[in-house]
Amino acid sequence: MAILVLGGAGYIGSHTVYELIDAGRDVVVADNLLTGFRAAVHPKARFYLADIRDRQAMDRIFESEQIEGVIHFAASSQVGESMQDPLKYYDNNLGGTTVLLQSMVAHGVDKIVFSSTAATYGEPERIPILETDRTAPTNCYGETKLAMEKMMGWTSRAHGLRYVALRYFNACGAHPSGCIGEAHAPETHLIPLILQVPAGKRQEISVFGDDYPTHDGTCIRDYIHVTDLAQAHILALDYLLAGGESNVFNLGNGVGFTVQEVIQVAREVTGHPIPTRICPRRAGDPAQLVASAEKARSVLGWKPRYDDLKTIVATAWAWHKAHPNGFAE
Ligand code: UDP
């Protein structure tokens, strides 16, 4: 039996495929390659060029492969873009997941682990955030992810499908071997943008707001290594395969860093001064997002290995230094 990874050519998907194959699992990847890269797909995975909004393509995969569970990363994931083009997010994230679930139900595939996000919480009621805290997204990306969780919930009631929603905090870093890493076009995430400065591709890093109610005025986030996220997906799938009930878990280190602190760590890792420019706040950004991941630790037995930001940034730097053009070369 194989695991189907949707969006397995993307950043977190490709790292999860590497971990699955290292663990000896049989893996099928489907990706439309709109934002993912064929070169990011592990050579031992069977690859289908397919869009989750395409019912025939989904049916074909479930008919040709013996799928025991699905890990679903195939979604649009940029906060800023979701505010400018919300319907793209409804179409890809909700439309796509609707078709996927219809096809899964039709083929009796009843276990799914999928990417949710800390953006489902919006402005948090307290720090660290628990899974039971209020969900009130402040951007359309978070809104569609919360709606995906609810869609899974209703489908679960009606059809007995079981799901795990993993609410990631800030994914970062790269595979320790340096063979795959983060590559978005355009890049919008803090750590890869900071590293473009020492890589000679950017003069300075913009700091979006220095008037937040935090100790240095810049936003606080919980940065979690992509390999640790990948491991959590495998644990979540095994939890469902062992009969676990539908569930939601936060994934973070439980420690927050300001934008300025992340820049300082990058200076130490790269030996470059990395100049900054203070800019206005970015729409939809909460001041602070820090996870309590106690539930994932206790229920799934998850233990992040990369709990040190310097090591995390060093893995990202190794990837960006060796692949200045991402997967394009
Ligand atoms: N950020 C910034 N400058 C940039 C990109 C991001 O100051 O060029 C800030 C952003 O406002 C947020 C934090 O860095 O507070 C992390 O942003 P990112 O886009 O990496 O992840 P998000 O928190 O939106 O998921």
Short mmCIF file of N, CA and C and ligand atoms in Angstrom, two decimals, residues 77 79 117 141 169-171 188-194 202 205-209 212 218-221 223 259 263 281-282 285-287 289, ligand 1:
data_model
loop_
_atom_site.label_atom_id
_atom_site.label_comp_id
_atom_site.label_asym_id
_atom_site.label_seq_id
_atom_site.Cartn_x
_atom_site.Cartn_y
_atom_site.Cartn_z
N SER A 77 -0.75 29.39 -0.60
CA SER A 77 -0.35 29.60 0.80
C SER A 77 0.26 30.96 1.10
N VAL A 79 -0.22 34.74 2.35
CA VAL A 79 -1.16 35.63 3.02
C VAL A 79 -1.46 36.87 2.17
N THR A 117 -2.93 25.85 9.39
CA THR A 117 -2.00 26.94 9.65
C THR A 117 -2.36 27.70 10.94
N TYR A 141 -6.30 33.59 3.38
CA TYR A 141 -5.58 32.31 3.41
C TYR A 141 -6.02 31.50 4.64
N PHE A 169 3.07 26.63 12.41
CA PHE A 169 3.48 28.00 12.66
C PHE A 169 4.46 28.36 11.52
N ASN A 170 5.63 28.93 11.74
CA ASN A 170 6.42 29.38 10.57
C ASN A 170 7.42 28.33 10.11
N ALA A 171 7.09 27.67 9.00
CA ALA A 171 7.96 26.64 8.44
C ALA A 171 9.22 27.30 7.88
N THR A 188 8.17 35.35 -0.48
CA THR A 188 7.54 36.32 0.43
C THR A 188 7.94 36.04 1.88
N HIS A 189 8.58 34.92 2.15
CA HIS A 189 8.84 34.52 3.54
C HIS A 189 10.13 35.13 4.09
N LEU A 190 10.09 35.40 5.39
CA LEU A 190 11.14 36.19 6.02
C LEU A 190 12.53 35.58 5.85
N ILE A 191 12.73 34.34 6.25
CA ILE A 191 14.10 33.80 6.30
C ILE A 191 14.73 33.73 4.90
N PRO A 192 14.05 33.17 3.89
CA PRO A 192 14.69 33.19 2.55
C PRO A 192 14.94 34.61 2.03
N LEU A 193 14.07 35.55 2.37
CA LEU A 193 14.30 36.94 1.92
C LEU A 193 15.53 37.53 2.61
N ILE A 194 15.67 37.28 3.92
CA ILE A 194 16.86 37.77 4.64
C ILE A 194 18.12 37.21 3.98
N ARG A 202 19.91 40.94 -2.96
CA ARG A 202 19.08 42.01 -2.39
C ARG A 202 19.98 42.85 -1.51
N ILE A 205 16.96 44.07 3.94
CA ILE A 205 15.70 43.37 4.23
C ILE A 205 14.70 44.39 4.80
N SER A 206 13.47 44.34 4.29
CA SER A 206 12.41 45.21 4.81
C SER A 206 11.86 44.60 6.09
N VAL A 207 11.66 45.45 7.09
CA VAL A 207 11.04 45.00 8.35
C VAL A 207 9.63 45.59 8.35
N PHE A 208 8.63 44.72 8.30
CA PHE A 208 7.25 45.19 8.18
C PHE A 208 6.68 45.58 9.54
N GLY A 209 6.93 46.82 9.92
CA GLY A 209 6.36 47.36 11.16
C GLY A 209 7.31 47.23 12.33
N TYR A 212 4.77 47.32 16.83
CA TYR A 212 3.90 46.30 17.45
C TYR A 212 4.17 46.24 18.95
N THR A 218 8.84 44.60 16.70
CA THR A 218 8.62 43.81 15.47
C THR A 218 7.87 42.52 15.82
N CYS A 219 7.24 41.93 14.79
CA CYS A 219 6.34 40.78 15.02
C CYS A 219 7.09 39.56 15.55
N ILE A 220 6.42 38.82 16.40
CA ILE A 220 6.98 37.58 16.96
C ILE A 220 6.34 36.38 16.27
N ARG A 221 7.20 35.45 15.82
CA ARG A 221 6.72 34.22 15.21
C ARG A 221 7.46 33.03 15.82
N TYR A 223 9.29 29.75 14.77
CA TYR A 223 9.90 29.18 13.56
C TYR A 223 10.18 27.69 13.78
N VAL A 259 11.17 39.69 14.40
CA VAL A 259 11.80 39.83 13.07
C VAL A 259 13.25 40.28 13.26
N ILE A 263 16.78 38.34 12.09
CA ILE A 263 17.81 38.99 11.25
C ILE A 263 19.18 38.90 11.94
N ARG A 281 3.55 48.34 8.41
CA ARG A 281 3.02 47.00 8.72
C ARG A 281 2.47 46.35 7.46
N ARG A 282 2.48 45.02 7.40
CA ARG A 282 1.87 44.26 6.29
C ARG A 282 0.45 43.90 6.70
N ASP A 285 -1.21 40.89 9.39
CA ASP A 285 -0.19 40.28 10.26
C ASP A 285 -0.53 40.43 11.75
N PRO A 286 -0.80 39.35 12.48
CA PRO A 286 -0.94 39.46 13.93
C PRO A 286 0.43 39.78 14.57
N ALA A 287 0.42 40.44 15.73
CA ALA A 287 1.67 40.83 16.39
C ALA A 287 2.48 39.61 16.83
N LEU A 289 2.56 35.15 17.17
CA LEU A 289 2.00 33.81 17.00
C LEU A 289 3.02 32.82 17.56
N1 UDP B 1 8.41 39.99 7.36
C1 UDP B 1 9.18 41.13 7.29
N2 UDP B 1 9.82 41.40 6.11
C2 UDP B 1 9.71 40.60 5.01
C3 UDP B 1 8.92 39.42 5.11
C4 UDP B 1 8.29 39.15 6.30
O1 UDP B 1 9.31 41.90 8.24
O2 UDP B 1 10.30 40.93 3.98
C5 UDP B 1 7.74 39.67 8.64
C6 UDP B 1 6.24 39.50 8.54
O3 UDP B 1 5.58 40.74 8.68
C7 UDP B 1 5.96 38.54 9.71
C8 UDP B 1 7.25 37.71 9.80
O4 UDP B 1 8.24 38.44 9.08
O5 UDP B 1 5.83 39.27 10.91
C9 UDP B 1 7.10 36.34 9.17
O6 UDP B 1 6.54 36.50 7.88
P1 UDP B 1 6.45 35.32 6.83
O7 UDP B 1 5.86 35.90 5.58
O8 UDP B 1 7.78 34.65 6.72
O9 UDP B 1 5.46 34.27 7.49
P2 UDP B 1 3.95 34.42 8.05
O10 UDP B 1 4.10 34.76 9.51
O11 UDP B 1 3.26 35.46 7.24
O12 UDP B 1 3.40 33.06 7.86
#
